[in-house]
Coordinates of C-alpha atoms and ligand atoms in Angstrom, one line a residue:
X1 CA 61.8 -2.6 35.8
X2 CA 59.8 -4.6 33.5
X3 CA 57.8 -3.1 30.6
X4 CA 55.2 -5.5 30.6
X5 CA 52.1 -3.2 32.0
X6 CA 53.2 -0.4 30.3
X7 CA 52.8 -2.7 27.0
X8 CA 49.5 -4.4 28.1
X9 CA 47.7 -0.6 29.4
X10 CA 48.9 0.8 25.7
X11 CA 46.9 -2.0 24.3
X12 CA 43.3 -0.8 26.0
X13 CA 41.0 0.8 24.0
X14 CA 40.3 3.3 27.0
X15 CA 43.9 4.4 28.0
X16 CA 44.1 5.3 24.1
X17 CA 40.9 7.1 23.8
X18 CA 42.4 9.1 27.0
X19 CA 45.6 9.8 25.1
X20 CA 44.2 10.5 21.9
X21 CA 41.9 13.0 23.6
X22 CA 44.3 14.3 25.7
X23 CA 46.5 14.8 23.1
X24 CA 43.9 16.9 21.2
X25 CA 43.1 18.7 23.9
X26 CA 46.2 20.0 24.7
X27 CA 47.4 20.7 21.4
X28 CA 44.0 22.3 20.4
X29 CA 44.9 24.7 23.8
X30 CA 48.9 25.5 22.5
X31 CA 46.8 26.3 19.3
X32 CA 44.8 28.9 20.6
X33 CA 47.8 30.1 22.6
X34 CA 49.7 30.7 19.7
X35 CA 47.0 32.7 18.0
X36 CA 46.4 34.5 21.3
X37 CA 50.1 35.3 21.3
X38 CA 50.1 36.3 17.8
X39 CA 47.4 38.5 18.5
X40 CA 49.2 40.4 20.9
X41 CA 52.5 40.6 19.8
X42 CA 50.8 42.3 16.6
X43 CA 48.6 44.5 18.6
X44 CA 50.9 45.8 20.9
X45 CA 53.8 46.4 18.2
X46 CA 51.0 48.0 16.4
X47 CA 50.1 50.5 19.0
X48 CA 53.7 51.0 19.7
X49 CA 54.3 52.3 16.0
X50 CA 50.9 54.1 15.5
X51 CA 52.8 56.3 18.8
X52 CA 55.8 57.1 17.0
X53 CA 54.0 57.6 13.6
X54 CA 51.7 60.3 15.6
X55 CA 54.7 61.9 16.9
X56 CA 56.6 62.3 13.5
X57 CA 53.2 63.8 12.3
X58 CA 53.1 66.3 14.8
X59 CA 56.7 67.3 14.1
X60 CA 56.2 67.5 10.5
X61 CA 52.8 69.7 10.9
X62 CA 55.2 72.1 13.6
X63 CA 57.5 71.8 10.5
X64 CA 54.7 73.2 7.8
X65 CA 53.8 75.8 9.8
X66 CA 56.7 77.5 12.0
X67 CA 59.6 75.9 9.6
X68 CA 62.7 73.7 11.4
X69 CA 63.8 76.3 14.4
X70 CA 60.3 75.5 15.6
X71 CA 60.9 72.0 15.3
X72 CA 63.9 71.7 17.0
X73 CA 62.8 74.1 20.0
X74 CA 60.3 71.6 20.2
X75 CA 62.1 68.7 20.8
X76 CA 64.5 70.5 23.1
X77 CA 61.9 71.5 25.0
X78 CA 60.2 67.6 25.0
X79 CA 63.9 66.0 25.6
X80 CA 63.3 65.2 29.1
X81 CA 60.1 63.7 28.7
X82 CA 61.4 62.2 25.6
X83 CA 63.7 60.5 27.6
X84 CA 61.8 59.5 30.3
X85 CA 59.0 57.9 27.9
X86 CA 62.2 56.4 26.4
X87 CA 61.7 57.9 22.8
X88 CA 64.5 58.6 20.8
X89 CA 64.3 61.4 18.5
X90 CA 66.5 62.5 16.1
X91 CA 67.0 65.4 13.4
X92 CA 68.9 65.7 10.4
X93 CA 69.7 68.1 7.5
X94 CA 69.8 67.1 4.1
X95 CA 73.2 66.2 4.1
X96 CA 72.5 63.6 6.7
X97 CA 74.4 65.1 9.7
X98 CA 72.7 64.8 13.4
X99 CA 71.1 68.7 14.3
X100 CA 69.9 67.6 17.8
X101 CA 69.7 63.9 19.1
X102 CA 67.3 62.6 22.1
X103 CA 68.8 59.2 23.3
X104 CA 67.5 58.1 26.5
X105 CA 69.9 56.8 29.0
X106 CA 68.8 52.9 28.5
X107 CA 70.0 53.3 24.5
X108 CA 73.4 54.6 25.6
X109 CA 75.9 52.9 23.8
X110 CA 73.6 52.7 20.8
X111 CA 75.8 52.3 17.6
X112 CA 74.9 55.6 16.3
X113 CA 76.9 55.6 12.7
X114 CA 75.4 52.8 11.9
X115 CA 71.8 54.2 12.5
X116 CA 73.2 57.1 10.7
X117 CA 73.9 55.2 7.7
X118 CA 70.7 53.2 7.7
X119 CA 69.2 56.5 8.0
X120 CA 70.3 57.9 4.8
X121 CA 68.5 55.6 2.5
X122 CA 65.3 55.2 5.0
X123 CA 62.0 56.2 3.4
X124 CA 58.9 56.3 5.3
X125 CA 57.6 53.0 5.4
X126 CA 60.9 51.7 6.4
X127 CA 61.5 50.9 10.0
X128 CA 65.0 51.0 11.0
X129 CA 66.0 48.0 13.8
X130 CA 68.8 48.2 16.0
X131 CA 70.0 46.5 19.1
X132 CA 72.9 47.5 21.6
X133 CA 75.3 44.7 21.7
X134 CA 74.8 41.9 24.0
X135 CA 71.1 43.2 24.4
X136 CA 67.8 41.3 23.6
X137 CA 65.7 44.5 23.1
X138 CA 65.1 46.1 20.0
X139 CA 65.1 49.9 18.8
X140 CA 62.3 50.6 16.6
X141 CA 62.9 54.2 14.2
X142 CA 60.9 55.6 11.5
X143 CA 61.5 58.1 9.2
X144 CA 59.9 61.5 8.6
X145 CA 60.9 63.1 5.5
X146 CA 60.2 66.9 5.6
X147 CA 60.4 69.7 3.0
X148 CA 63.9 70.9 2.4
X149 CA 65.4 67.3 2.9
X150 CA 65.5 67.4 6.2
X151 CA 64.6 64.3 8.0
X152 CA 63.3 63.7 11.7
X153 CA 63.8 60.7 13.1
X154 CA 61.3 58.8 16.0
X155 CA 62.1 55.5 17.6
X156 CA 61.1 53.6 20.9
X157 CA 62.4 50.3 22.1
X158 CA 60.4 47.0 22.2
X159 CA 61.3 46.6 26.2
X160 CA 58.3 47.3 27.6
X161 CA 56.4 44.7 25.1
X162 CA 58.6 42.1 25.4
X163 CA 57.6 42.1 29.2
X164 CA 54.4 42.2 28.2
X165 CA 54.9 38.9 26.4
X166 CA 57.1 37.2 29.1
X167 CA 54.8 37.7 31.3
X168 CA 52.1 36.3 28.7
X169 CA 54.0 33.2 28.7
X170 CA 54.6 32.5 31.8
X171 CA 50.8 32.5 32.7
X172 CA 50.7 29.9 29.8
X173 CA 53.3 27.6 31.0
X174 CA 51.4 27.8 34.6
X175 CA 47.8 27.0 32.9
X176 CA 49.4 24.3 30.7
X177 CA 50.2 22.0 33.9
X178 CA 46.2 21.9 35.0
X179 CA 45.1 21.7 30.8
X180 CA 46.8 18.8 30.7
X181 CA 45.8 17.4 34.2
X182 CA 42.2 18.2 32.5
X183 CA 42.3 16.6 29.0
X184 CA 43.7 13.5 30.5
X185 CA 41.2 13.7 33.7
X186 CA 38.4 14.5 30.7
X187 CA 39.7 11.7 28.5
X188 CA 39.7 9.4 31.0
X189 CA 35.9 10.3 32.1
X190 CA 34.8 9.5 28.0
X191 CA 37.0 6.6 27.4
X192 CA 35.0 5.6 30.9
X193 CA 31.7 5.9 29.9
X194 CA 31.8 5.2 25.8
X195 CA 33.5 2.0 26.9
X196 CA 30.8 0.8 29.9
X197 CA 28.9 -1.5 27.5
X198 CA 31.7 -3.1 25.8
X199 CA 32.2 -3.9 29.1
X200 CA 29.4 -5.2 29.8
X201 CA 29.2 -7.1 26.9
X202 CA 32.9 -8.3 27.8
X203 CA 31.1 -9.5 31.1
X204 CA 28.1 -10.9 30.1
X205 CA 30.1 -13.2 27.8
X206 CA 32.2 -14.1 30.5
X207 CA 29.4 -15.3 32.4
X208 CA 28.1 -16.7 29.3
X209 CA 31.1 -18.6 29.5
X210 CA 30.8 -20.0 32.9
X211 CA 27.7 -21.5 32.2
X212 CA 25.4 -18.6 32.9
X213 CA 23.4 -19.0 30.3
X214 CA 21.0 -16.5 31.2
X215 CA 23.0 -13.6 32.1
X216 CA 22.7 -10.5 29.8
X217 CA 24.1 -7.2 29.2
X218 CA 22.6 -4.3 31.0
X219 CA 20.5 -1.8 29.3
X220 CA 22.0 1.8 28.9
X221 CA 19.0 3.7 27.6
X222 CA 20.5 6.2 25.5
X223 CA 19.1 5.0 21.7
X224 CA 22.6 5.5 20.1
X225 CA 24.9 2.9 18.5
X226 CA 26.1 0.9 21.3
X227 CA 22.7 0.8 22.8
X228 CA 21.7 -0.8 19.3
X229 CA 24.8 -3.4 19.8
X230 CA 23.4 -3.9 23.3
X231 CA 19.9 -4.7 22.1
X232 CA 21.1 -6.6 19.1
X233 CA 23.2 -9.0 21.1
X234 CA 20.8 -9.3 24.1
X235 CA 18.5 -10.2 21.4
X236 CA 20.8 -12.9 20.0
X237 CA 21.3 -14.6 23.0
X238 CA 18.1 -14.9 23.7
X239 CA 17.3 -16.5 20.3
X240 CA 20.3 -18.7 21.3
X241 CA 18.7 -19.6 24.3
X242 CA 15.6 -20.7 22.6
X243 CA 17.1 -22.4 20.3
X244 CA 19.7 -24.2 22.8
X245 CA 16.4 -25.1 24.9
X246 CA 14.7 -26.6 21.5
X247 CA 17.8 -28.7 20.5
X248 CA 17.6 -30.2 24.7
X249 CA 14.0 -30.4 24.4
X250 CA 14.2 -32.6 20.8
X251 CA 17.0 -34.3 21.4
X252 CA 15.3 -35.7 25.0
X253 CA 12.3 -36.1 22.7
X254 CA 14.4 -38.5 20.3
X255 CA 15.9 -40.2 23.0
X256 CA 12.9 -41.2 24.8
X257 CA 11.0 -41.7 20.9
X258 CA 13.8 -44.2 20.3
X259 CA 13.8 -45.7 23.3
X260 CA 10.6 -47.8 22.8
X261 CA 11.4 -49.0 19.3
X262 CA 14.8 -50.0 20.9
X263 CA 13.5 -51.8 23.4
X264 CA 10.9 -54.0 21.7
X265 CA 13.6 -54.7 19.2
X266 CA 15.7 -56.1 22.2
X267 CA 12.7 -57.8 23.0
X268 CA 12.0 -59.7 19.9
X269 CA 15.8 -60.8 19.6
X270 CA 15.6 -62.0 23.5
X271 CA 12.4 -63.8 22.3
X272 CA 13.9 -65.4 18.9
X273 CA 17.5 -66.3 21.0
X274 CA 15.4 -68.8 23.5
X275 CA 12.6 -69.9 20.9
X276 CA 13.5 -73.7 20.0
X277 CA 15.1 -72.3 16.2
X278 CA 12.2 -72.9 14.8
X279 CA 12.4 -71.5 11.1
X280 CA 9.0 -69.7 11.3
X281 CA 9.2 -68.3 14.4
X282 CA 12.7 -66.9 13.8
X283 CA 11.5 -65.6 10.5
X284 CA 8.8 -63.9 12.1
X285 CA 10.8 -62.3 14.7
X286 CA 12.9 -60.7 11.9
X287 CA 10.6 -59.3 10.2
X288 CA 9.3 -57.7 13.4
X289 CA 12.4 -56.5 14.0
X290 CA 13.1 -55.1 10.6
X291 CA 9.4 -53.7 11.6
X292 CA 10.9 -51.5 13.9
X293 CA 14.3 -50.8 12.4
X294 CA 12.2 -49.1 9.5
X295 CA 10.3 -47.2 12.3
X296 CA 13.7 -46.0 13.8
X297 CA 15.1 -45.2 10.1
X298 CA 12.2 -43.0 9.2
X299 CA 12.5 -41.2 12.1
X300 CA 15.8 -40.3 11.8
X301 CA 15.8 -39.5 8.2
X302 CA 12.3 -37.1 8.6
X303 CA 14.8 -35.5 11.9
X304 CA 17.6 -35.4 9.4
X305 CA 14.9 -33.9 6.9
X306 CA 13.7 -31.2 9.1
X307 CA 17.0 -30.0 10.5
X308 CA 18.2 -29.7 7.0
X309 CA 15.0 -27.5 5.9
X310 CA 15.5 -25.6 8.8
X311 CA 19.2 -24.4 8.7
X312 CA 19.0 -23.8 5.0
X313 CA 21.1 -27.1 3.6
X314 CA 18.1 -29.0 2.1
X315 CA 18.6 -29.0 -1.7
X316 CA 15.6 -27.8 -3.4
X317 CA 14.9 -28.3 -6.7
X318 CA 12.6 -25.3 -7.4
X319 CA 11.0 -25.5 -10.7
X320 CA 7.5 -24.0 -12.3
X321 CA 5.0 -26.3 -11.0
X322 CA 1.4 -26.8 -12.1
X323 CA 0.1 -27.5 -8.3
X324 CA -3.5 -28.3 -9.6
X325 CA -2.0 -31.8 -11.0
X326 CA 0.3 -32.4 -8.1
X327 CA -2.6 -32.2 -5.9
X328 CA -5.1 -34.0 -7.8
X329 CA -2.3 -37.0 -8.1
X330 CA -1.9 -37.1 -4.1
X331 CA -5.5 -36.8 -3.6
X332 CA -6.2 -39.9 -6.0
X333 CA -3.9 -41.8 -3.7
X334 CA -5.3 -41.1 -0.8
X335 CA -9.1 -41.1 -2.0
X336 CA -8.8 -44.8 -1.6
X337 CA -7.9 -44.4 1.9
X338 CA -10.5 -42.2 2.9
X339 CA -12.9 -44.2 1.3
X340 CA -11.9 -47.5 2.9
X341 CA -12.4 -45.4 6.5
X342 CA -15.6 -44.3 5.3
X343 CA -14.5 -40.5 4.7
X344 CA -15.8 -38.2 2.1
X345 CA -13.3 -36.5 -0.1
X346 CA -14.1 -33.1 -2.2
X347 CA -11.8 -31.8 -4.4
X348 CA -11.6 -28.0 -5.4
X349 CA -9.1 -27.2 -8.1
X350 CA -8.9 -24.4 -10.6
X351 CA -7.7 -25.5 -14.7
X352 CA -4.1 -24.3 -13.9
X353 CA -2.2 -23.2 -10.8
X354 CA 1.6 -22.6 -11.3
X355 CA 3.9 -21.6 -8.4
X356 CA 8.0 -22.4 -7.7
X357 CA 8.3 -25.2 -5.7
X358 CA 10.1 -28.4 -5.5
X359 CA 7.5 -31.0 -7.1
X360 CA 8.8 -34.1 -4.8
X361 CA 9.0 -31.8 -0.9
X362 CA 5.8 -30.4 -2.4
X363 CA 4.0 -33.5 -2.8
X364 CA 5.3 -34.9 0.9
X365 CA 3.7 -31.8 2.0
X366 CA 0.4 -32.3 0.9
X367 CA 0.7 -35.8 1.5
X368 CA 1.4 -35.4 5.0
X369 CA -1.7 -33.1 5.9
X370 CA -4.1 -34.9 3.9
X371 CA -2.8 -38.1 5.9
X372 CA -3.1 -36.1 8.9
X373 CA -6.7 -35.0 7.8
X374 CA -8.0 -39.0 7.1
X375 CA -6.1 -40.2 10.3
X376 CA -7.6 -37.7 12.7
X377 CA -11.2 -37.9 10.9
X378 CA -13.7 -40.9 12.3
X379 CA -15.4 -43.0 9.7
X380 CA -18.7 -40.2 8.0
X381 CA -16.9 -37.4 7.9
X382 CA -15.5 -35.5 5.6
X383 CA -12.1 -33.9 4.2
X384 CA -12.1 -30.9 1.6
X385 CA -9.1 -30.1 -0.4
X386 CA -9.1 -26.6 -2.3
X387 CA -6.4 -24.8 -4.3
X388 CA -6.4 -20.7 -5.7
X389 CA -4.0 -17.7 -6.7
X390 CA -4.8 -15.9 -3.3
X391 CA -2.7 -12.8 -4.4
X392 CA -0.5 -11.9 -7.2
X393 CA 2.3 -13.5 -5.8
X394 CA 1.1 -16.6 -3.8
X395 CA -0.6 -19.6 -4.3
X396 CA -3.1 -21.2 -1.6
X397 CA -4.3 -25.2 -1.2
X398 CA -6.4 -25.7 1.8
X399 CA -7.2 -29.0 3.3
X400 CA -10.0 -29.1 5.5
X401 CA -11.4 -31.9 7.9
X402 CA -14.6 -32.1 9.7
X403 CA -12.4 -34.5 12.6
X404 CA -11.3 -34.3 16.1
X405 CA -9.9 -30.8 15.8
X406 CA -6.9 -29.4 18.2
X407 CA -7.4 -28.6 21.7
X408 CA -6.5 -24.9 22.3
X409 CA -3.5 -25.8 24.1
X410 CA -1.9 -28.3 21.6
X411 CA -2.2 -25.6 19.0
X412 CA 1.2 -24.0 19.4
X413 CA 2.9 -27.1 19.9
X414 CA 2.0 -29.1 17.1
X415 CA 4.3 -27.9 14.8
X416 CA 7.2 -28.8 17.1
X417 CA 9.5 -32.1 16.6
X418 CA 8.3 -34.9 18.0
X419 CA 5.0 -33.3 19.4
X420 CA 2.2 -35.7 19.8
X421 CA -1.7 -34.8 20.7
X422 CA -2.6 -36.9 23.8
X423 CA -5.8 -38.3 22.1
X424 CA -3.4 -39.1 18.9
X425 CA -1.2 -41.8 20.7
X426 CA -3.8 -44.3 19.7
X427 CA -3.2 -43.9 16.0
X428 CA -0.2 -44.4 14.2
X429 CA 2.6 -41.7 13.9
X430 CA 5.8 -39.9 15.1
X431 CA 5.0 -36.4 15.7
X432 CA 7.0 -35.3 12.8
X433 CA 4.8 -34.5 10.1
X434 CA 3.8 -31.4 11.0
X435 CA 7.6 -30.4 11.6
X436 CA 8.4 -31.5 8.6
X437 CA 5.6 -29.7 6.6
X438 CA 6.5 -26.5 8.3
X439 CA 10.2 -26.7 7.4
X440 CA 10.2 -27.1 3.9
X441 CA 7.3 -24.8 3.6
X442 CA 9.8 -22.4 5.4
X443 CA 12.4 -23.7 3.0
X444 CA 10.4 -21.9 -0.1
X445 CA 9.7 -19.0 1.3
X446 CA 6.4 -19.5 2.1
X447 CA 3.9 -19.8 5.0
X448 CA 1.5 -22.0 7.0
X449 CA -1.6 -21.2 9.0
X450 CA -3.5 -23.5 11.1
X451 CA -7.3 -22.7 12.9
X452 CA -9.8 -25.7 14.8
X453 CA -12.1 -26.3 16.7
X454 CA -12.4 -28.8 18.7
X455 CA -14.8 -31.6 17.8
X456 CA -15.6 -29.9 14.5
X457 CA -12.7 -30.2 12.4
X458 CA -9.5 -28.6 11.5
X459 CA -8.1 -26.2 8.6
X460 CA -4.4 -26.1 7.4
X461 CA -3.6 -23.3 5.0
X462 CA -0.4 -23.8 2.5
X463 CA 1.1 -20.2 1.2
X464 CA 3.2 -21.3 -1.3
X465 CA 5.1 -18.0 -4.0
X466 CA 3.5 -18.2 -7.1
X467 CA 4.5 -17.4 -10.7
X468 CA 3.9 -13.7 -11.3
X469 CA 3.7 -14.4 -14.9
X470 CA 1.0 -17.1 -15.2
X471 CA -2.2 -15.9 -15.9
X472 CA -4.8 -15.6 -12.5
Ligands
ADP1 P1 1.5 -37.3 14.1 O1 2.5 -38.3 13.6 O2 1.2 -37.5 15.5 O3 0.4 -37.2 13.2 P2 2.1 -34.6 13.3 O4 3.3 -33.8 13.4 O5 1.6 -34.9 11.9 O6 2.4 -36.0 14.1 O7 1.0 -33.9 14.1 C1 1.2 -33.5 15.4 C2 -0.1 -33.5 16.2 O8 -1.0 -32.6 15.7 C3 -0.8 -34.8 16.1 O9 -0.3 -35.7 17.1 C4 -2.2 -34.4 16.4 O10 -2.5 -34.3 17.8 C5 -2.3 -33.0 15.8 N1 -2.9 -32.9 14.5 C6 -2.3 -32.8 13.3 N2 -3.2 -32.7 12.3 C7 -4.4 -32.9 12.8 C8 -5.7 -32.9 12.3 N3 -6.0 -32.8 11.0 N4 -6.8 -33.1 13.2 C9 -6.5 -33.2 14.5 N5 -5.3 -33.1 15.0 C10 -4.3 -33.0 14.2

């Protein structure tokens, strides 16, 4: 017969919780047997003695008051009933020799010289043991010592206990079949219902693993550890999800953004490949396809960019920064900007304004709002750039238009990859700016907030950590 399912079963968690708490449970039951046992064994041999100690007490009483005649009329007189209770009684003088001797008929054949000669040296806290030969059960004497040296002598034999006992474990033996019917029918139940989530979970990612991407591990309700797992990992695969949807989304995004660039590249190598080789006209056809090329490249270096911020890889090479000067320098770059599109540019800066940030992702932040701020601002209006310590451990620079504004519903989506307003397609751009600004300003820690209003302007909000030690 092969061993191969035994093997595979002693491998599951569940038929080993049922084991191990089957196991337990029947040794925690022989346990308590034993003590039961113990109990009664000691209990019963107890009672036994405290019988024949009360009956050498009597004896020795009849002794202190009527002397040893009325002792031994005494017994003569109790010899039948003696024997019947199956007590044996003895009495001896103080040379040891037997006066009168009560044996009851199962002891017959009792080595009596040698519990003669055990009794010569007995005290009375000695028990004397003897056994007939070839016999199980045990004769229990004690000693009485009375005045004169005489001696009288009670015993009775462990028979009646030992059934007692027997009997006692046989009952056992017969409840031991059903406990251990129970503890592995109890195991079993546990291992049952501690293991239901794990498989569950086992399940779910099988499903998972078919390409059920939405499947997910029922609920069970109960608030304890595996309930936590249950929530945690539901919780992760939805996050997966998410993120699995995103990648889909951007990468259809890059696919169709490259698509056009692409495309006219084609087109302006188709259109230089039948032109007449004039030298101008191919010279002009490369540059507009290095035009494009350049598009394509920046695009894929901002993606590269933002993926990098965003999983953590992007080296960042945090230093104390004075922000007030690294603003002011991007602001003078692009005052000229705004001022050839007719836009008024106010600049708010405090004397000093340090935080930890890398200077170069820093300056591409602001850069890329305040282009965002000109490009999306007609000609008259106005852009506002401010910079404070907004707590003790962060550092704020607002850049405020007075443009466009966001429609309510492009508001949650401008931040994603590739995400362009309808009304923006006419101006220049790839819909990763905003992407871009939000990743590295994830990348330190720190925070961005966005509110407009359409046709009155918008407000981007940098949070950027300070240093704690420069003064406020
Ligand atoms: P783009 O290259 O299109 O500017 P961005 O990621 O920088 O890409 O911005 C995403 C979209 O958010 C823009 O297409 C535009 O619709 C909107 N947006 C960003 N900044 C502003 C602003 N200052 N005013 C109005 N709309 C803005």
């Amino acid at each position: 017969m092969s061993l191969r399912p035994l093997k595979r079963l002693r491998k599951r968690v569940g038929f080993r919780m049922t084991l191990w708490y089957a196991t337990l449970f029947v040794l925690s039951s022989l346990l308590l047997f034993a003590l039961a046992y113990l109990l009664l064994f000691s209990s019963i041999r107890e009672k036994d003695r405290e019988m024949i100690q009360s009956k050498i007490d009597e004896y020795a009483l009849q002794y202190e008051a009527s002397g040893l005649e009325a002792v031994l009329s005494e017994v003569r007189l109790e010899r039948s009933s003696n024997e019947q209770a199956g007590f044996f009684v003895r009495v001896a003088d103080p040379h040891n020799r037997t006066l009168f001797l009560t044996l009851p008929p199962r002891w017959k054949g009792l080595n009596l010289k040698e519990v003669e000669a055990q009794s010569a040296t007995a005290d009375e806290d000695s028990w004397i043991l003897s056994r007939r030969r070839g016999d199980e059960e045990i004769l229990e004497i004690a000693t009485g010592r009375l005045p004169g040296g005489y001696a009288v002598q009670v015993g009775r034999g462990s028979g009646e206990r030992d059934r007692l006992l027997e009997y006692f474990r046989e009952v056992f033996i017969g409840i031991m079949i059903p406990v251990i019917l129970v503890g592995f029918a109890g195991g079993s139940f546990l291992a049952l219902r501690a293991l239901r989530p794990i498989r569950d979970l086992i399940q779910t990612v099988r499903s998972i693993d078919t390409g059920k991407m939405d499947a997910r591990v029922p609920s069970i309700q109960t608030g304890d550890e595996l309930d936590e797992l249950v929530q945690l990992f539901n919780g992760m695969l939805e996050k997966i999800q998410t993120l699995i949807a995103g990648m889909q989304a951007a990468l259809d995004n890059v696919a169709h953004d490259l698509r056009t660039p692409m495309t006219r590249l084609r087109g302006v190598i188709e259109t230089a490949l039948q032109s007449e080789c004039e030298e101008a006209a191919l010279r002009e056809a490369l540059m507009d396809g290095a035009e494009e090329l350049e598009r394509i490249v920046t695009m894929l270096n901002t993606l590269m960019d933002i993926s990098e911020a965003e999983t953590g890889t992007m080296k960042l090479d945090l230093q104390e920064v004075n922000l007030v000067s690294l603003v002011g320098e991007v602001a003078e770059l692009y005052q000229y900007v705004a001022e050839d599109k007719g836009i008024g540019m106010a600049i708010a800066l405090p004397d000093e304004l340090c935080a930890r940030v890398d200077p170069n992702r820093t300056r591409q932040v602001i850069a890329n709002l305040l282009d965002n701020a000109i490009k999306y601002t007609p000609s008259g209006g106005r852009v506002e750039i401010e910079a404070c310590r907004k707590a003790d451990d962060e550092a704020m620079i607002s850049i405020r238009d007075t443009g466009a504004g966001i429609p309510p519903h492009d508001l949650p989506k401008i931040f994603d990859r590739l995400y362009r307003g309808d009304k923006s397609r006419s101006h220049r751009g790839l819909g990763l700016g905003l992407s871009l600004v939000r990743a590295v300003v994830y990348a330190h820690k720190g925070r961005i907030e966005v509110e407009s209003h359409t046709g009155q302007g918008s407000q981007f909000v940098l949070f950027l950590p300070a240093d704690r030690h420069a003064p406020l």
